[in-house]
Short mmCIF file of C-alpha atoms in Angstrom, two decimals:
data_model
loop_
_atom_site.label_atom_id
_atom_site.label_comp_id
_atom_site.label_asym_id
_atom_site.label_seq_id
_atom_site.Cartn_x
_atom_site.Cartn_y
_atom_site.Cartn_z
CA MET A 1 -18.61 -56.36 38.15
CA ARG A 2 -15.12 -57.87 38.36
CA LEU A 3 -12.21 -56.21 36.79
CA PHE A 4 -8.93 -57.97 35.78
CA GLY A 5 -5.47 -56.89 34.69
CA ILE A 6 -3.84 -59.03 32.07
CA HIS A 7 -0.03 -59.57 32.51
CA SER A 8 2.53 -60.26 29.78
CA ASP A 9 2.43 -64.10 30.71
CA GLY A 10 -1.41 -64.23 30.18
CA LYS A 11 -2.29 -64.45 33.93
CA PHE A 12 -4.94 -62.38 35.49
CA SER A 13 -4.72 -60.09 38.48
CA GLU A 14 -7.96 -58.85 40.05
CA TYR A 15 -8.78 -55.47 40.73
CA VAL A 16 -10.77 -55.26 43.92
CA GLN A 17 -13.56 -52.60 44.23
CA THR A 18 -12.91 -50.76 47.58
CA PRO A 19 -14.47 -47.79 49.27
CA PHE A 20 -13.01 -44.57 48.88
CA GLN A 21 -11.36 -44.47 52.27
CA VAL A 22 -11.43 -41.55 54.72
CA ASP A 23 -7.84 -40.89 54.11
CA HIS A 24 -8.70 -40.10 50.44
CA GLU A 25 -10.04 -36.73 51.03
CA GLU A 26 -12.33 -34.86 48.70
CA ALA A 27 -9.20 -32.74 47.75
CA VAL A 28 -7.83 -35.88 46.10
CA LEU A 29 -10.97 -36.50 44.15
CA GLU A 30 -11.04 -32.83 43.08
CA ASP A 31 -7.46 -33.45 41.87
CA TRP A 32 -8.32 -36.14 39.82
CA LEU A 33 -11.42 -34.80 38.17
CA GLU A 34 -9.75 -31.34 37.67
CA SER A 35 -6.98 -33.08 35.55
CA ASN A 36 -9.48 -35.42 33.83
CA PRO A 37 -12.77 -33.53 33.51
CA ASP A 38 -13.87 -35.19 30.25
CA GLY A 39 -16.58 -37.69 30.66
CA ILE A 40 -18.64 -36.16 33.53
CA VAL A 41 -20.95 -34.43 31.06
CA GLU A 42 -22.84 -36.01 28.33
CA GLU A 43 -20.78 -34.38 25.47
CA GLY A 44 -17.78 -35.95 26.98
CA LYS A 45 -15.43 -32.68 27.08
CA LEU A 46 -15.50 -30.21 29.79
CA LEU A 47 -13.29 -26.97 30.39
CA VAL A 48 -12.38 -26.43 34.07
CA VAL A 49 -11.98 -22.71 34.74
CA GLY A 50 -12.03 -22.55 38.56
CA ARG A 51 -11.40 -24.76 41.68
CA GLN A 52 -12.90 -23.83 45.18
CA VAL A 53 -14.55 -20.57 43.64
CA VAL A 54 -16.11 -18.58 46.64
CA THR A 55 -19.79 -17.57 46.24
CA ASN A 56 -21.41 -14.48 47.42
CA PHE A 57 -22.74 -16.50 50.45
CA GLY A 58 -19.29 -17.75 51.38
CA GLY A 59 -19.90 -21.22 50.06
CA PHE A 60 -17.28 -22.82 47.70
CA VAL A 61 -17.91 -24.28 44.19
CA ASP A 62 -15.73 -27.57 44.14
CA LEU A 63 -15.00 -27.18 40.36
CA LEU A 64 -16.46 -24.52 37.99
CA GLY A 65 -16.49 -25.45 34.31
CA ILE A 66 -17.73 -24.27 30.91
CA ASP A 67 -19.15 -26.55 28.27
CA GLN A 68 -18.66 -26.54 24.49
CA TYR A 69 -21.79 -24.13 24.19
CA GLY A 70 -20.56 -21.65 26.78
CA SER A 71 -22.85 -22.90 29.66
CA VAL A 72 -21.47 -22.55 32.99
CA VAL A 73 -21.13 -26.05 35.08
CA VAL A 74 -21.17 -26.27 38.69
CA ILE A 75 -19.42 -29.44 39.76
CA GLU A 76 -20.22 -30.71 43.37
CA LEU A 77 -17.96 -33.60 44.57
CA LYS A 78 -19.04 -36.15 47.40
CA ARG A 79 -16.37 -38.84 47.99
CA ASN A 80 -18.99 -41.12 49.64
CA ARG A 81 -22.78 -41.18 49.44
CA THR A 82 -24.66 -38.05 48.28
CA PRO A 83 -26.81 -36.71 51.33
CA ARG A 84 -30.06 -35.26 50.68
CA ASP A 85 -28.95 -31.64 50.87
CA THR A 86 -26.50 -32.24 48.03
CA LEU A 87 -28.69 -30.77 45.30
CA ALA A 88 -29.84 -27.89 47.50
CA GLN A 89 -26.25 -26.79 47.92
CA ALA A 90 -25.67 -27.33 44.18
CA LEU A 91 -28.71 -25.15 43.42
CA GLU A 92 -27.41 -22.45 45.59
CA TYR A 93 -24.12 -22.51 43.73
CA ALA A 94 -25.77 -22.44 40.39
CA SER A 95 -27.77 -19.43 41.39
CA PHE A 96 -24.45 -17.74 42.17
CA ALA A 97 -22.88 -18.95 38.73
CA GLU A 98 -26.10 -17.43 36.83
CA ARG A 99 -24.99 -13.97 37.98
CA LEU A 100 -21.45 -14.15 36.42
CA ASP A 101 -20.90 -12.29 33.22
CA ALA A 102 -18.14 -13.05 30.67
CA GLU A 103 -15.71 -10.59 32.31
CA GLN A 104 -16.18 -12.15 35.77
CA LEU A 105 -15.70 -15.76 34.23
CA GLU A 106 -12.54 -14.42 32.63
CA GLY A 107 -11.37 -13.10 35.96
CA ILE A 108 -11.93 -16.52 37.60
CA LEU A 109 -10.01 -18.24 34.76
CA ARG A 110 -7.13 -15.71 35.11
CA LEU A 111 -6.80 -16.51 38.75
CA TYR A 112 -7.08 -20.24 38.17
CA GLN A 113 -4.48 -20.11 35.52
CA LYS A 114 -2.30 -17.49 37.26
CA ASN A 115 -2.19 -15.68 34.00
CA ASP A 116 -3.52 -12.08 33.77
CA SER A 117 -3.59 -11.93 30.09
CA VAL A 118 -5.44 -15.20 29.10
CA SER A 119 -8.57 -14.72 26.96
CA LEU A 120 -11.63 -16.65 28.10
CA ALA A 121 -12.96 -16.79 24.43
CA GLU A 122 -9.56 -17.66 23.01
CA TYR A 123 -9.00 -20.37 25.50
CA HIS A 124 -12.28 -21.90 25.13
CA ARG A 125 -12.14 -21.79 21.35
CA VAL A 126 -8.64 -23.50 21.41
CA TYR A 127 -9.87 -26.23 23.90
CA PHE A 128 -12.86 -27.14 22.06
CA GLU A 129 -11.09 -26.94 18.54
CA LEU A 130 -13.97 -24.55 17.46
CA SER A 131 -13.57 -22.49 14.24
CA PRO A 132 -12.69 -18.81 14.99
CA ASP A 133 -15.84 -17.76 13.17
CA GLU A 134 -18.02 -19.48 15.85
CA ALA A 135 -19.57 -16.92 18.17
CA ILE A 136 -20.20 -18.26 21.74
CA ALA A 137 -22.35 -16.49 24.09
CA PHE A 138 -21.06 -17.35 27.77
CA ASN A 139 -23.37 -18.32 30.54
CA LYS A 140 -26.64 -18.29 28.75
CA ASP A 141 -27.39 -21.29 30.64
CA GLN A 142 -26.09 -23.15 33.87
CA ARG A 143 -25.59 -26.85 34.67
CA ILE A 144 -25.10 -28.88 37.68
CA VAL A 145 -22.98 -32.16 37.96
CA ILE A 146 -23.12 -34.18 41.15
CA VAL A 147 -20.22 -36.60 41.40
CA GLY A 148 -20.11 -39.23 44.26
CA GLN A 149 -19.18 -42.89 44.98
CA THR A 150 -22.83 -43.56 45.35
CA ILE A 151 -25.76 -41.38 44.00
CA THR A 152 -28.49 -42.17 46.33
CA PRO A 153 -32.04 -42.96 45.00
CA GLU A 154 -33.29 -39.89 46.52
CA ILE A 155 -30.77 -37.80 44.65
CA ARG A 156 -31.47 -39.70 41.40
CA GLN A 157 -35.14 -39.31 41.56
CA THR A 158 -34.80 -35.42 42.49
CA ALA A 159 -32.16 -34.83 39.80
CA SER A 160 -34.48 -36.50 37.17
CA PHE A 161 -37.48 -34.45 38.19
CA LEU A 162 -35.37 -31.06 38.03
CA ARG A 163 -34.13 -32.33 34.49
CA SER A 164 -38.03 -32.70 33.41
CA LYS A 165 -38.49 -29.06 34.45
CA GLY A 166 -35.69 -27.77 32.58
CA VAL A 167 -32.86 -27.62 35.09
CA ARG A 168 -29.91 -29.35 33.60
CA VAL A 169 -28.60 -31.78 36.41
CA THR A 170 -26.14 -34.60 35.69
CA CYS A 171 -25.25 -37.30 38.27
CA VAL A 172 -22.02 -39.16 37.90
CA GLU A 173 -21.06 -42.27 40.03
CA PHE A 174 -17.51 -43.42 40.43
CA SER A 175 -15.89 -46.81 41.59
CA PHE A 176 -12.54 -47.01 42.92
CA PHE A 177 -10.49 -50.18 42.33
CA GLN A 178 -7.08 -51.31 43.70
CA ALA A 179 -4.93 -54.45 42.58
CA THR A 180 -2.08 -55.99 44.36
CA GLY A 181 1.00 -53.76 44.03
CA GLY A 182 -0.93 -50.58 44.42
CA THR A 183 -2.18 -50.12 40.87
CA ARG A 184 -5.43 -48.08 41.12
CA LEU A 185 -8.34 -47.49 38.78
CA LEU A 186 -11.18 -45.08 38.70
CA SER A 187 -14.48 -45.87 36.77
CA GLN A 188 -17.22 -43.35 36.27
CA GLU A 189 -20.84 -43.69 34.84
CA ILE A 190 -23.23 -40.95 34.07
CA VAL A 191 -26.38 -42.37 36.02
CA VAL A 192 -28.62 -39.32 35.53
CA GLY A 193 -28.30 -37.21 32.40
CA GLN A 194 -27.66 -39.50 29.37
CA GLU A 195 -30.56 -38.20 27.41
CA ALA A 196 -30.05 -35.51 24.87
CA ASP A 197 -30.68 -31.94 25.82
CA LYS A 198 -28.02 -29.98 24.11
CA PRO A 199 -29.11 -26.22 23.78
CA THR A 200 -29.14 -24.37 20.42
CA THR A 201 -25.48 -23.16 19.81
CA PRO A 202 -25.33 -19.43 18.91
CA THR A 203 -23.13 -19.12 15.91
CA SER A 204 -21.81 -16.46 13.36
CA GLY A 205 -24.63 -17.81 10.98
CA SER A 206 -27.24 -15.70 12.81
CA LEU A 207 -24.98 -12.62 13.08
CA PRO A 208 -24.00 -10.20 10.32
CA THR A 209 -20.68 -10.76 8.45
CA VAL A 210 -18.07 -8.27 7.77
CA THR A 211 -17.13 -6.92 4.25
CA GLU A 212 -13.65 -6.43 2.86
CA ASN A 213 -14.10 -2.73 3.04
CA GLY A 214 -15.34 -2.90 6.62
CA PHE A 215 -12.47 -5.23 7.57
CA MET A 216 -10.02 -2.85 6.09
CA THR A 217 -11.58 0.16 7.84
CA ALA A 218 -11.39 -1.71 11.19
CA LEU A 219 -7.57 -2.10 10.77
CA ASP A 220 -4.71 0.31 11.90
CA ASP A 221 -2.05 1.37 9.70
CA ASN A 222 0.28 -1.56 10.51
CA GLY A 223 -2.64 -4.10 9.92
CA ARG A 224 -3.51 -2.55 6.66
CA ALA A 225 0.12 -2.81 5.39
CA VAL A 226 -0.13 -6.76 6.02
CA PHE A 227 -3.63 -7.56 5.11
CA SER A 228 -3.54 -5.52 1.96
CA ARG A 229 -0.83 -7.98 0.79
CA ILE A 230 -2.80 -10.97 1.91
CA LEU A 231 -5.95 -9.97 0.12
CA SER A 232 -3.87 -9.24 -2.98
CA LEU A 233 -2.41 -12.74 -2.87
CA ALA A 234 -5.91 -14.02 -2.49
CA LYS A 235 -6.98 -12.31 -5.80
CA GLU A 236 -3.80 -13.28 -7.67
CA LYS A 237 -4.00 -16.93 -6.70
CA SER A 238 -7.78 -17.29 -6.82
CA MET A 239 -7.99 -18.21 -3.15
CA PRO A 240 -11.56 -18.01 -1.79
CA LEU A 241 -12.16 -15.65 1.23
CA HIS A 242 -14.73 -16.70 3.71
CA TRP A 243 -15.88 -13.59 5.64
CA GLY A 244 -17.00 -13.93 9.41
CA THR A 245 -18.46 -11.62 11.99
CA LYS A 246 -15.08 -9.99 12.52
CA GLY A 247 -12.40 -11.44 10.17
CA PHE A 248 -11.86 -13.77 7.35
CA SER A 249 -10.28 -17.27 6.32
CA LEU A 250 -8.05 -17.48 3.38
CA ASN A 251 -8.72 -20.85 1.63
CA VAL A 252 -7.45 -23.23 -1.09
CA ASP A 253 -10.06 -24.58 -3.26
CA LEU A 254 -9.76 -28.44 -3.91
CA ASP A 255 -12.39 -29.19 -6.41
CA GLY A 256 -15.16 -27.39 -4.48
CA THR A 257 -13.98 -28.05 -1.01
CA HIS A 258 -12.41 -25.13 0.73
CA VAL A 259 -9.42 -25.62 3.10
CA ALA A 260 -8.53 -22.71 5.29
CA VAL A 261 -4.83 -21.46 5.21
CA ILE A 262 -5.00 -18.67 7.77
CA TYR A 263 -7.60 -16.66 9.71
CA GLY A 264 -7.33 -12.83 9.82
CA TYR A 265 -8.61 -10.52 12.52
CA PRO A 266 -8.94 -6.69 12.94
CA VAL A 267 -7.93 -4.61 16.05
CA ALA A 268 -11.14 -4.90 18.04
CA ALA A 269 -11.36 -8.76 17.55
CA VAL A 270 -11.14 -11.09 20.56
CA PHE A 271 -7.90 -12.31 18.98
CA LYS A 272 -6.47 -8.77 18.42
CA GLN A 273 -5.12 -7.64 14.93
CA SER A 274 -3.46 -10.89 13.98
CA VAL A 275 -3.08 -13.85 11.60
CA TYR A 276 -3.80 -17.31 13.06
CA THR A 277 -2.70 -20.54 11.57
CA THR A 278 -4.99 -23.52 10.84
CA MET A 279 -2.74 -26.56 11.31
CA ALA A 280 -4.58 -28.33 14.07
CA GLY A 281 -8.17 -28.81 15.41
CA GLN A 282 -11.69 -28.78 13.63
CA GLY A 283 -11.41 -28.21 9.64
CA SER A 284 -7.63 -27.94 9.86
CA MET A 285 -4.95 -29.36 7.74
CA THR A 286 -4.49 -32.22 10.21
CA SER A 287 -8.00 -33.06 10.15
CA LYS A 288 -9.14 -32.38 6.75
CA THR A 289 -6.20 -33.00 4.25
CA ALA A 290 -3.74 -35.70 3.52
CA VAL A 291 -0.67 -33.38 4.18
CA PRO A 292 1.68 -35.67 6.32
CA GLU A 293 2.49 -34.83 9.76
CA ASP A 294 6.12 -34.29 9.09
CA VAL A 295 5.34 -31.66 6.61
CA ILE A 296 2.88 -29.87 9.03
CA LYS A 297 5.59 -29.97 11.71
CA ASP A 298 8.15 -28.41 9.19
CA LEU A 299 5.68 -25.65 8.20
CA ARG A 300 5.12 -24.90 11.93
CA ALA A 301 8.89 -24.74 12.41
CA LYS A 302 9.24 -22.43 9.36
CA ALA A 303 6.55 -20.15 10.77
CA GLN A 304 8.26 -19.85 14.02
CA ALA A 305 11.48 -19.17 12.23
CA THR A 306 10.17 -16.04 10.76
CA GLY A 307 10.06 -14.58 14.22
CA LEU A 308 6.51 -13.36 13.72
CA PHE A 309 4.49 -16.20 15.19
CA SER A 310 4.02 -17.22 18.79
CA PRO A 311 2.22 -20.27 20.30
CA ALA A 312 -1.70 -19.88 20.74
CA GLY A 313 -2.99 -23.27 22.06
CA ARG A 314 -2.50 -25.80 19.35
CA GLU A 315 -2.01 -23.05 16.67
CA LEU A 316 0.34 -20.25 16.02
CA LYS A 317 -0.54 -16.49 16.01
CA CYS A 318 0.94 -13.48 14.18
CA LEU A 319 0.26 -10.37 16.43
CA ILE A 320 0.30 -7.39 14.12
CA ASN A 321 1.01 -4.74 16.86
CA ARG A 322 3.66 -2.82 15.16
CA ALA A 323 4.88 -1.91 11.60
CA PHE A 324 6.38 -4.90 9.91
CA THR A 325 9.39 -4.46 7.47
CA GLU A 326 9.10 -5.30 3.85
CA ALA A 327 11.20 -8.42 4.44
CA GLU A 328 8.89 -9.56 7.16
CA VAL A 329 5.79 -9.12 5.12
CA THR A 330 7.39 -10.95 2.25
CA GLY A 331 8.35 -13.73 4.55
CA LEU A 332 4.75 -14.06 6.02
CA ILE A 333 3.37 -14.09 2.39
CA SER A 334 6.03 -16.83 1.38
CA TRP A 335 4.92 -18.89 4.44
CA ILE A 336 1.24 -18.62 3.44
CA GLU A 337 1.99 -19.75 -0.16
CA ALA A 338 3.95 -22.69 1.05
CA VAL A 339 1.09 -23.88 3.27
CA ALA A 340 -1.39 -23.42 0.17
CA GLU A 341 0.98 -25.34 -1.98
CA ALA A 342 1.36 -28.27 0.54
CA ILE A 343 -2.49 -28.37 0.64
CA ARG A 344 -2.65 -28.58 -3.19
CA GLN A 345 -0.03 -31.09 -3.39
CA TYR A 346 -1.33 -33.56 -0.88
CA GLY A 347 -5.07 -33.03 -1.27
CA LEU A 348 -7.99 -34.07 0.91
CA LYS A 349 -8.13 -37.11 3.23
CA GLU A 350 -9.76 -40.04 1.43
#
C-alpha cells in the first residue's frame, strides 16, 4: 500500500514504509502505545493501568490494561517479527495476571499514576464513561494482545487456535512510514481477533437495588442533612428517582424520557458519600439533551463557584465528609434546580 500526504498546493509527497529500525527501541513503541492504546483491542478502547509490571517469576509485562468489561489485558510488544516463544511468554504473564485481585490491580494503578488515592473503580468508570449504577467485576477474565511489526504465520495460527479454545488472544500488526522532512506515521491492524467474543457484562440489573430507607440508613449525620433536602426536592418537583445497588439518580422527566441531573452515594460506596454531576459521558446532558455547550460550561462554573465541588474525571463531585452550613445546602439545591431547569428548557437532542 502506498501512502501520500497532500500539500496545500495539491501536490503529493509519499510516505515510505520503513522497518522499525534498531535505534527505535521497544521502549519507544511502548511510549507510543501507552499514550494511544485505543485500537489494539476489538472494542477500540483500552485503559492502561501499568507498565513494565514485574511478575512473580521476575518477568516484565510490557503494558497491563483493563477493558470496558473489567477483563485484564496483558500486552506484549515486539518491534520486529514475533518469535515462536512470544505466545508462551504472554501466556506466562496472563497466568500471573489471573492471580491479581481488585486491590492488587488498584495498587498497580496507583504506582503507575503516582497517586495513592486514585480509585480503580472510579477511574475505570470515568474513562469508559459508564453509568455509576453499572457494577463491574474486575479480572473475571484475562486477555492477551501481541503487537509486532510482523505477526508471523506461526503466531497467527497458534493465536487463532487458542481463541478457538476460549483463550482470548488478539494480534496487532503495525507499519511505520516516514516522509521527506521527518513526518512519521504509524498504522496498525488487528490481524487475529476481529471476530466478536465479548463476555457478558455484569451489571446492577442482576444485583439488588437499595431503597430510600436503606439509603438514608447508610448515611452519616452529615449525609442525611443534605440528602433529605435533595429527596424532598424530588418529591416537590415530581423528579423521578432511579435506585441502584448503592445510590440513586435524580432525573428530569421529558415526556417519558428521564435525564439524570445528579447521582447520590452513601458512605460505603466506592465514590464515598457524595453527589456527582452528570454533565459528560454516557446518558449525560452533553450526549442526551440539546442544552448548549456554553450553558453546560456555565453550570459547571457555577458548581465550582459554590466551593463544594471538585473535579472527578470529566464530571464534578461534591464530597459530603463534613457538616454543611444551611447556606451551602441551599446553594447546592439551587444549583440542582438550575440544572433541571436547563434540561427542561432545551429538551432532548433531535
